[in-house]
PDB file of C-alpha atoms in Angstrom:
ATOM      1  CA  MET A   1      34.964 186.341 231.623  1.00  0.00           C
ATOM      2  CA  PRO A   2      34.841 190.182 231.811  1.00  0.00           C
ATOM      3  CA  ASP A   3      31.512 191.790 230.890  1.00  0.00           C
ATOM      4  CA  GLU A   4      32.933 193.360 227.726  1.00  0.00           C
ATOM      5  CA  MET A   5      33.734 189.872 226.378  1.00  0.00           C
ATOM      6  CA  THR A   6      30.195 188.554 226.746  1.00  0.00           C
ATOM      7  CA  GLY A   7      28.859 187.749 223.294  1.00  0.00           C
ATOM      8  CA  SER A   8      32.363 187.839 221.805  1.00  0.00           C
ATOM      9  CA  HIS A   9      32.739 186.970 218.116  1.00  0.00           C
ATOM     10  CA  VAL A  10      36.201 185.483 218.673  1.00  0.00           C
ATOM     11  CA  PHE A  11      36.524 181.749 217.917  1.00  0.00           C
ATOM     12  CA  TYR A  12      38.605 180.783 220.954  1.00  0.00           C
ATOM     13  CA  ARG A  13      41.055 177.910 221.042  1.00  0.00           C
ATOM     14  CA  THR A  14      38.845 176.243 223.652  1.00  0.00           C
ATOM     15  CA  PRO A  15      35.199 177.152 222.972  1.00  0.00           C
ATOM     16  CA  GLY A  16      33.322 177.796 226.205  1.00  0.00           C
ATOM     17  CA  LYS A  17      36.430 178.527 228.247  1.00  0.00           C
ATOM     18  CA  ARG A  18      36.408 181.768 230.230  1.00  0.00           C
ATOM     19  CA  TYR A  19      39.565 183.688 229.341  1.00  0.00           C
ATOM     20  CA  PRO A  20      40.927 186.577 231.404  1.00  0.00           C
ATOM     21  CA  LEU A  21      41.258 189.788 229.390  1.00  0.00           C
ATOM     22  CA  ALA A  22      44.931 190.753 229.108  1.00  0.00           C
ATOM     23  CA  VAL A  23      45.262 194.516 229.016  1.00  0.00           C
ATOM     24  CA  ARG A  24      48.991 195.192 229.270  1.00  0.00           C
ATOM     25  CA  GLY A  25      52.396 193.634 229.740  1.00  0.00           C
ATOM     26  CA  GLU A  26      55.483 194.787 231.595  1.00  0.00           C
ATOM     27  CA  GLY A  27      58.732 192.866 231.560  1.00  0.00           C
ATOM     28  CA  VAL A  28      57.990 189.252 232.490  1.00  0.00           C
ATOM     29  CA  PHE A  29      54.420 189.976 233.639  1.00  0.00           C
ATOM     30  CA  ILE A  30      50.996 190.169 231.987  1.00  0.00           C
ATOM     31  CA  TYR A  31      48.146 192.061 233.686  1.00  0.00           C
ATOM     32  CA  ASP A  32      44.438 191.385 233.173  1.00  0.00           C
ATOM     33  CA  SER A  33      41.428 193.699 233.390  1.00  0.00           C
ATOM     34  CA  GLU A  34      40.766 192.628 236.990  1.00  0.00           C
ATOM     35  CA  GLY A  35      44.208 193.773 238.110  1.00  0.00           C
ATOM     36  CA  ARG A  36      45.688 190.279 238.442  1.00  0.00           C
ATOM     37  CA  ARG A  37      49.332 189.800 237.525  1.00  0.00           C
ATOM     38  CA  TYR A  38      50.637 186.679 235.734  1.00  0.00           C
ATOM     39  CA  LEU A  39      54.241 185.557 235.413  1.00  0.00           C
ATOM     40  CA  ASP A  40      54.776 184.859 231.712  1.00  0.00           C
ATOM     41  CA  GLY A  41      57.144 182.012 232.453  1.00  0.00           C
ATOM     42  CA  SER A  42      57.371 180.726 228.871  1.00  0.00           C
ATOM     43  CA  SER A  43      57.492 184.158 227.169  1.00  0.00           C
ATOM     44  CA  GLY A  44      54.170 183.537 225.483  1.00  0.00           C
ATOM     45  CA  ALA A  45      54.654 180.824 222.880  1.00  0.00           C
ATOM     46  CA  LEU A  46      58.381 181.568 223.173  1.00  0.00           C
ATOM     47  CA  VAL A  47      57.928 184.675 221.025  1.00  0.00           C
ATOM     48  CA  SER A  48      58.257 187.388 223.698  1.00  0.00           C
ATOM     49  CA  SER A  49      61.837 186.638 224.680  1.00  0.00           C
ATOM     50  CA  LEU A  50      62.661 190.316 225.261  1.00  0.00           C
ATOM     51  CA  GLY A  51      59.704 190.862 227.545  1.00  0.00           C
ATOM     52  CA  HIS A  52      56.559 192.989 227.360  1.00  0.00           C
ATOM     53  CA  GLY A  53      56.465 196.753 226.989  1.00  0.00           C
ATOM     54  CA  HIS A  54      60.113 196.976 225.908  1.00  0.00           C
ATOM     55  CA  PRO A  55      60.607 200.690 225.081  1.00  0.00           C
ATOM     56  CA  GLU A  56      63.245 200.131 222.362  1.00  0.00           C
ATOM     57  CA  MET A  57      61.042 197.554 220.633  1.00  0.00           C
ATOM     58  CA  ALA A  58      58.015 199.850 220.782  1.00  0.00           C
ATOM     59  CA  ALA A  59      60.029 202.722 219.326  1.00  0.00           C
ATOM     60  CA  ALA A  60      61.472 200.586 216.521  1.00  0.00           C
ATOM     61  CA  ILE A  61      58.047 199.197 215.571  1.00  0.00           C
ATOM     62  CA  SER A  62      56.503 202.658 215.604  1.00  0.00           C
ATOM     63  CA  GLN A  63      59.272 204.130 213.471  1.00  0.00           C
ATOM     64  CA  GLN A  64      59.076 201.303 210.921  1.00  0.00           C
ATOM     65  CA  VAL A  65      55.290 201.500 210.543  1.00  0.00           C
ATOM     66  CA  ALA A  66      55.493 205.261 210.147  1.00  0.00           C
ATOM     67  CA  THR A  67      58.212 204.887 207.495  1.00  0.00           C
ATOM     68  CA  LEU A  68      57.114 201.822 205.485  1.00  0.00           C
ATOM     69  CA  GLU A  69      54.370 199.443 206.586  1.00  0.00           C
ATOM     70  CA  PHE A  70      54.743 196.783 203.860  1.00  0.00           C
ATOM     71  CA  ALA A  71      56.342 196.205 200.477  1.00  0.00           C
ATOM     72  CA  HIS A  72      55.832 192.806 198.862  1.00  0.00           C
ATOM     73  CA  THR A  73      59.069 190.824 198.715  1.00  0.00           C
ATOM     74  CA  SER A  74      58.273 189.536 195.223  1.00  0.00           C
ATOM     75  CA  MET A  75      58.872 193.092 194.005  1.00  0.00           C
ATOM     76  CA  PHE A  76      60.992 194.911 196.602  1.00  0.00           C
ATOM     77  CA  THR A  77      63.572 194.538 199.291  1.00  0.00           C
ATOM     78  CA  ASN A  78      63.766 196.974 202.200  1.00  0.00           C
ATOM     79  CA  ARG A  79      66.328 198.230 204.682  1.00  0.00           C
ATOM     80  CA  ALA A  80      64.824 196.470 207.708  1.00  0.00           C
ATOM     81  CA  GLN A  81      64.881 193.116 205.905  1.00  0.00           C
ATOM     82  CA  GLU A  82      68.466 193.589 204.734  1.00  0.00           C
ATOM     83  CA  GLU A  83      69.701 194.596 208.185  1.00  0.00           C
ATOM     84  CA  CYS A  84      67.869 191.720 209.869  1.00  0.00           C
ATOM     85  CA  ALA A  85      69.304 189.187 207.402  1.00  0.00           C
ATOM     86  CA  GLN A  86      72.814 190.574 207.858  1.00  0.00           C
ATOM     87  CA  ARG A  87      72.640 190.223 211.640  1.00  0.00           C
ATOM     88  CA  LEU A  88      71.165 186.713 211.491  1.00  0.00           C
ATOM     89  CA  ALA A  89      73.773 185.567 208.977  1.00  0.00           C
ATOM     90  CA  ALA A  90      76.532 186.817 211.262  1.00  0.00           C
ATOM     91  CA  MET A  91      75.073 184.706 214.089  1.00  0.00           C
ATOM     92  CA  ALA A  92      74.467 181.529 212.085  1.00  0.00           C
ATOM     93  CA  PRO A  93      76.864 178.567 212.307  1.00  0.00           C
ATOM     94  CA  GLY A  94      79.165 177.457 209.504  1.00  0.00           C
ATOM     95  CA  ASP A  95      78.450 178.681 205.996  1.00  0.00           C
ATOM     96  CA  LEU A  96      74.743 179.396 206.547  1.00  0.00           C
ATOM     97  CA  LYS A  97      74.629 182.957 205.206  1.00  0.00           C
ATOM     98  CA  LYS A  98      71.222 183.326 203.546  1.00  0.00           C
ATOM     99  CA  VAL A  99      67.984 184.213 205.363  1.00  0.00           C
ATOM    100  CA  TYR A 100      64.392 183.579 204.245  1.00  0.00           C
ATOM    101  CA  LEU A 101      61.948 185.470 206.450  1.00  0.00           C
ATOM    102  CA  VAL A 102      58.580 183.909 207.341  1.00  0.00           C
ATOM    103  CA  SER A 103      55.693 184.556 209.728  1.00  0.00           C
ATOM    104  CA  GLY A 104      56.033 181.674 212.208  1.00  0.00           C
ATOM    105  CA  GLY A 105      57.415 178.291 213.147  1.00  0.00           C
ATOM    106  CA  SER A 106      55.063 176.102 211.114  1.00  0.00           C
ATOM    107  CA  GLU A 107      55.786 178.126 208.001  1.00  0.00           C
ATOM    108  CA  ALA A 108      59.526 178.003 208.716  1.00  0.00           C
ATOM    109  CA  ASN A 109      59.589 174.203 208.875  1.00  0.00           C
ATOM    110  CA  GLU A 110      57.345 173.749 205.852  1.00  0.00           C
ATOM    111  CA  THR A 111      59.551 176.168 203.911  1.00  0.00           C
ATOM    112  CA  ALA A 112      62.644 174.177 204.898  1.00  0.00           C
ATOM    113  CA  ILE A 113      60.984 170.958 203.712  1.00  0.00           C
ATOM    114  CA  LYS A 114      59.983 172.556 200.396  1.00  0.00           C
ATOM    115  CA  LEU A 115      63.492 173.939 199.983  1.00  0.00           C
ATOM    116  CA  ALA A 116      64.944 170.456 200.538  1.00  0.00           C
ATOM    117  CA  ARG A 117      62.625 169.098 197.858  1.00  0.00           C
ATOM    118  CA  GLN A 118      63.583 171.845 195.408  1.00  0.00           C
ATOM    119  CA  TYR A 119      67.267 171.243 196.127  1.00  0.00           C
ATOM    120  CA  HIS A 120      67.069 167.592 195.112  1.00  0.00           C
ATOM    121  CA  LEU A 121      64.903 168.367 192.067  1.00  0.00           C
ATOM    122  CA  ARG A 122      67.485 170.839 190.801  1.00  0.00           C
ATOM    123  CA  ARG A 123      70.164 168.182 191.249  1.00  0.00           C
ATOM    124  CA  GLY A 124      68.243 165.734 189.072  1.00  0.00           C
ATOM    125  CA  LYS A 125      67.073 163.516 191.948  1.00  0.00           C
ATOM    126  CA  PRO A 126      63.255 163.743 191.794  1.00  0.00           C
ATOM    127  CA  GLY A 127      62.797 160.536 193.789  1.00  0.00           C
ATOM    128  CA  LYS A 128      64.050 162.147 197.002  1.00  0.00           C
ATOM    129  CA  TYR A 129      61.003 163.529 198.821  1.00  0.00           C
ATOM    130  CA  LYS A 130      60.633 161.767 202.190  1.00  0.00           C
ATOM    131  CA  VAL A 131      61.477 163.539 205.451  1.00  0.00           C
ATOM    132  CA  VAL A 132      62.580 161.477 208.439  1.00  0.00           C
ATOM    133  CA  SER A 133      61.591 162.975 211.793  1.00  0.00           C
ATOM    134  CA  ARG A 134      61.459 161.771 215.400  1.00  0.00           C
ATOM    135  CA  LEU A 135      59.166 160.576 218.174  1.00  0.00           C
ATOM    136  CA  PRO A 136      58.508 162.677 220.199  1.00  0.00           C
ATOM    137  CA  SER A 137      58.752 165.951 218.310  1.00  0.00           C
ATOM    138  CA  TYR A 138      56.681 168.967 217.369  1.00  0.00           C
ATOM    139  CA  HIS A 139      57.290 171.022 214.242  1.00  0.00           C
ATOM    140  CA  GLY A 140      54.064 172.990 213.856  1.00  0.00           C
ATOM    141  CA  ALA A 141      50.287 172.992 213.619  1.00  0.00           C
ATOM    142  CA  SER A 142      49.809 173.329 209.846  1.00  0.00           C
ATOM    143  CA  LEU A 143      49.164 170.095 207.955  1.00  0.00           C
ATOM    144  CA  GLY A 144      52.619 169.859 206.409  1.00  0.00           C
ATOM    145  CA  ALA A 145      54.424 170.540 209.689  1.00  0.00           C
ATOM    146  CA  LEU A 146      52.058 168.266 211.591  1.00  0.00           C
ATOM    147  CA  ALA A 147      52.788 165.437 209.157  1.00  0.00           C
ATOM    148  CA  VAL A 148      56.412 165.371 210.328  1.00  0.00           C
ATOM    149  CA  SER A 149      55.607 165.940 214.007  1.00  0.00           C
ATOM    150  CA  GLY A 150      55.783 163.100 216.502  1.00  0.00           C
ATOM    151  CA  HIS A 151      53.038 164.309 218.822  1.00  0.00           C
ATOM    152  CA  GLY A 152      50.164 161.846 218.972  1.00  0.00           C
ATOM    153  CA  SER A 153      47.442 163.949 220.576  1.00  0.00           C
ATOM    154  CA  ARG A 154      47.986 166.817 218.130  1.00  0.00           C
ATOM    155  CA  ARG A 155      48.104 164.497 215.109  1.00  0.00           C
ATOM    156  CA  GLN A 156      45.265 162.135 215.913  1.00  0.00           C
ATOM    157  CA  PRO A 157      42.238 164.219 214.796  1.00  0.00           C
ATOM    158  CA  TYR A 158      43.900 164.994 211.447  1.00  0.00           C
ATOM    159  CA  ALA A 159      45.580 161.657 210.749  1.00  0.00           C
ATOM    160  CA  PRO A 160      43.557 160.944 207.563  1.00  0.00           C
ATOM    161  CA  LEU A 161      44.795 164.244 206.100  1.00  0.00           C
ATOM    162  CA  LEU A 162      48.492 163.717 206.842  1.00  0.00           C
ATOM    163  CA  PRO A 163      50.929 162.079 204.426  1.00  0.00           C
ATOM    164  CA  VAL A 164      52.826 159.247 206.079  1.00  0.00           C
ATOM    165  CA  GLN A 165      56.476 160.066 206.740  1.00  0.00           C
ATOM    166  CA  PRO A 166      59.140 157.856 208.384  1.00  0.00           C
ATOM    167  CA  GLN A 167      59.927 158.499 212.049  1.00  0.00           C
ATOM    168  CA  ILE A 168      62.586 157.259 214.461  1.00  0.00           C
ATOM    169  CA  PRO A 169      62.874 157.476 218.270  1.00  0.00           C
ATOM    170  CA  ALA A 170      64.330 160.676 219.675  1.00  0.00           C
ATOM    171  CA  PRO A 171      67.483 160.453 221.842  1.00  0.00           C
ATOM    172  CA  TYR A 172      65.853 160.232 225.266  1.00  0.00           C
ATOM    173  CA  CYS A 173      68.417 158.768 227.670  1.00  0.00           C
ATOM    174  CA  TYR A 174      66.159 159.138 230.720  1.00  0.00           C
ATOM    175  CA  ARG A 175      63.643 156.730 229.187  1.00  0.00           C
ATOM    176  CA  CYS A 176      65.654 155.128 226.409  1.00  0.00           C
ATOM    177  CA  PRO A 177      63.257 153.727 223.780  1.00  0.00           C
ATOM    178  CA  PHE A 178      65.745 150.919 223.155  1.00  0.00           C
ATOM    179  CA  GLY A 179      66.106 150.001 226.826  1.00  0.00           C
ATOM    180  CA  LEU A 180      69.821 150.816 226.783  1.00  0.00           C
ATOM    181  CA  SER A 181      72.161 153.046 228.778  1.00  0.00           C
ATOM    182  CA  TYR A 182      74.620 155.678 227.621  1.00  0.00           C
ATOM    183  CA  PRO A 183      77.492 155.304 226.744  1.00  0.00           C
ATOM    184  CA  SER A 184      77.317 151.516 226.367  1.00  0.00           C
ATOM    185  CA  CYS A 185      74.407 152.017 223.940  1.00  0.00           C
ATOM    186  CA  ARG A 186      76.920 153.237 221.349  1.00  0.00           C
ATOM    187  CA  LEU A 187      74.374 155.793 220.124  1.00  0.00           C
ATOM    188  CA  ARG A 188      71.755 153.294 219.072  1.00  0.00           C
ATOM    189  CA  CYS A 189      69.326 156.227 218.673  1.00  0.00           C
ATOM    190  CA  ALA A 190      71.527 157.874 216.032  1.00  0.00           C
ATOM    191  CA  ASP A 191      72.031 154.624 214.148  1.00  0.00           C
ATOM    192  CA  ALA A 192      68.235 154.383 213.910  1.00  0.00           C
ATOM    193  CA  LEU A 193      68.452 157.195 211.352  1.00  0.00           C
ATOM    194  CA  ALA A 194      70.718 155.154 209.088  1.00  0.00           C
ATOM    195  CA  GLU A 195      68.408 152.162 209.470  1.00  0.00           C
ATOM    196  CA  ALA A 196      65.366 154.254 208.522  1.00  0.00           C
ATOM    197  CA  ILE A 197      67.104 155.646 205.448  1.00  0.00           C
ATOM    198  CA  GLU A 198      68.149 152.163 204.360  1.00  0.00           C
ATOM    199  CA  TYR A 199      64.614 150.853 204.924  1.00  0.00           C
ATOM    200  CA  GLU A 200      62.951 153.663 202.972  1.00  0.00           C
ATOM    201  CA  GLY A 201      65.639 153.643 200.313  1.00  0.00           C
ATOM    202  CA  PRO A 202      68.357 156.330 200.226  1.00  0.00           C
ATOM    203  CA  ASP A 203      67.150 157.512 196.826  1.00  0.00           C
ATOM    204  CA  SER A 204      63.765 158.451 198.349  1.00  0.00           C
ATOM    205  CA  VAL A 205      64.882 160.366 201.472  1.00  0.00           C
ATOM    206  CA  ALA A 206      65.353 164.115 201.090  1.00  0.00           C
ATOM    207  CA  ALA A 207      65.960 165.302 204.653  1.00  0.00           C
ATOM    208  CA  PHE A 208      66.157 164.572 208.363  1.00  0.00           C
ATOM    209  CA  LEU A 209      64.275 167.071 210.529  1.00  0.00           C
ATOM    210  CA  ALA A 210      65.005 167.398 214.253  1.00  0.00           C
ATOM    211  CA  GLU A 211      64.769 169.858 217.131  1.00  0.00           C
ATOM    212  CA  PRO A 212      68.283 170.180 218.610  1.00  0.00           C
ATOM    213  CA  VAL A 213      66.523 170.313 221.994  1.00  0.00           C
ATOM    214  CA  VAL A 214      63.064 168.699 221.964  1.00  0.00           C
ATOM    215  CA  GLY A 215      60.510 171.238 223.138  1.00  0.00           C
ATOM    216  CA  ALA A 216      56.710 171.089 223.357  1.00  0.00           C
ATOM    217  CA  SER A 217      56.422 167.325 222.962  1.00  0.00           C
ATOM    218  CA  GLY A 218      59.083 166.324 225.482  1.00  0.00           C
ATOM    219  CA  GLY A 219      60.193 169.186 227.688  1.00  0.00           C
ATOM    220  CA  ALA A 220      63.830 170.065 226.912  1.00  0.00           C
ATOM    221  CA  ILE A 221      65.152 166.627 225.905  1.00  0.00           C
ATOM    222  CA  THR A 222      68.848 166.860 225.041  1.00  0.00           C
ATOM    223  CA  PRO A 223      70.931 164.145 223.327  1.00  0.00           C
ATOM    224  CA  PRO A 224      74.372 162.767 224.209  1.00  0.00           C
ATOM    225  CA  PRO A 225      77.345 164.864 223.041  1.00  0.00           C
ATOM    226  CA  GLU A 226      78.142 162.614 220.071  1.00  0.00           C
ATOM    227  CA  TYR A 227      74.583 162.404 218.717  1.00  0.00           C
ATOM    228  CA  TYR A 228      74.452 165.287 216.247  1.00  0.00           C
ATOM    229  CA  PRO A 229      77.980 164.784 214.886  1.00  0.00           C
ATOM    230  CA  ARG A 230      76.927 161.168 214.139  1.00  0.00           C
ATOM    231  CA  VAL A 231      73.699 162.433 212.550  1.00  0.00           C
ATOM    232  CA  ARG A 232      75.724 164.796 210.360  1.00  0.00           C
ATOM    233  CA  GLU A 233      77.920 161.881 209.206  1.00  0.00           C
ATOM    234  CA  ILE A 234      74.889 159.725 208.399  1.00  0.00           C
ATOM    235  CA  CYS A 235      73.198 162.502 206.437  1.00  0.00           C
ATOM    236  CA  ASP A 236      76.372 163.189 204.455  1.00  0.00           C
ATOM    237  CA  HIS A 237      76.816 159.480 203.696  1.00  0.00           C
ATOM    238  CA  TYR A 238      73.300 159.092 202.304  1.00  0.00           C
ATOM    239  CA  ASP A 239      73.044 162.506 200.587  1.00  0.00           C
ATOM    240  CA  VAL A 240      70.309 163.606 202.984  1.00  0.00           C
ATOM    241  CA  LEU A 241      69.873 167.199 204.165  1.00  0.00           C
ATOM    242  CA  PHE A 242      69.810 167.901 207.919  1.00  0.00           C
ATOM    243  CA  ILE A 243      67.188 170.458 208.977  1.00  0.00           C
ATOM    244  CA  ALA A 244      67.540 171.805 212.522  1.00  0.00           C
ATOM    245  CA  ASP A 245      64.225 173.110 213.889  1.00  0.00           C
ATOM    246  CA  GLU A 246      65.359 175.955 216.149  1.00  0.00           C
ATOM    247  CA  VAL A 247      61.929 177.583 216.503  1.00  0.00           C
ATOM    248  CA  MET A 248      61.767 176.889 220.249  1.00  0.00           C
ATOM    249  CA  CYS A 249      65.418 176.421 221.186  1.00  0.00           C
ATOM    250  CA  GLY A 250      67.153 179.065 219.052  1.00  0.00           C
ATOM    251  CA  CYS A 251      67.777 182.797 219.514  1.00  0.00           C
ATOM    252  CA  GLY A 252      69.961 182.411 222.591  1.00  0.00           C
ATOM    253  CA  ARG A 253      67.539 180.363 224.678  1.00  0.00           C
ATOM    254  CA  THR A 254      70.171 177.680 225.403  1.00  0.00           C
ATOM    255  CA  GLY A 255      73.071 180.099 225.889  1.00  0.00           C
ATOM    256  CA  LYS A 256      74.200 180.091 222.256  1.00  0.00           C
ATOM    257  CA  ALA A 257      72.695 181.854 219.271  1.00  0.00           C
ATOM    258  CA  PHE A 258      71.499 178.496 217.915  1.00  0.00           C
ATOM    259  CA  ALA A 259      71.180 175.365 220.043  1.00  0.00           C
ATOM    260  CA  ILE A 260      72.877 173.142 217.447  1.00  0.00           C
ATOM    261  CA  GLU A 261      76.123 175.007 218.153  1.00  0.00           C
ATOM    262  CA  HIS A 262      76.420 173.120 221.447  1.00  0.00           C
ATOM    263  CA  TRP A 263      77.241 170.043 219.353  1.00  0.00           C
ATOM    264  CA  GLU A 264      79.512 171.892 216.879  1.00  0.00           C
ATOM    265  CA  THR A 265      77.358 170.631 214.021  1.00  0.00           C
ATOM    266  CA  VAL A 266      76.185 172.620 211.000  1.00  0.00           C
ATOM    267  CA  PRO A 267      72.736 171.782 209.596  1.00  0.00           C
TER     268      PRO A 267
END
């Protein structure tokens, strides 16, 4: 640990660990105070996709802060928000044309879950509140997002605090949880969703939440081509919303604006 960090008041993620002091970034590299260079191979927590020290980004941030630092969205809109929403809506699949801006992935998924709940309440179906998710999966570190995450080591310390939600196996052909092989399996993993909804009761299930490409909990697990179209059919049949968690796999990281577009399915 550099001398200037001795006696630090920062509560580090791993107390007692000696962290290098990052002092600058350039492109795909981060440099520490000792002159060492690190390849940022995962673009931070996947939030630095355009690289470090990007001059256009720095200029845009500087101009915005100099013009308007913050205006609460309960009272105002602003040009940057409107332009951002317009560009995102143009990229989004199907008829998804409204944008709700949040601060991070956990908040995004919890907001989607709350929106699903509000949707069913407004339709006069207050019994629909459960969210089916998958094992493995990771949807965030906050309690609500963790409750629908299928990541044992992250969940275990907080298990008593987490509401129990139904989960099904993720489509993992390399180590099929059903001991089957594609295509003779006939998408047993997708049919598990229908079985879970039937078991819980269709009138109690509000949404199915899934990462189009499983990220932190499984390392880029992708399903068979027919999986998400089948999921869409099952959700439509049981009046269940389909939430696609694109926090890690969206924004062009799979070659399309949103990963779900590879399966021509609209969440």
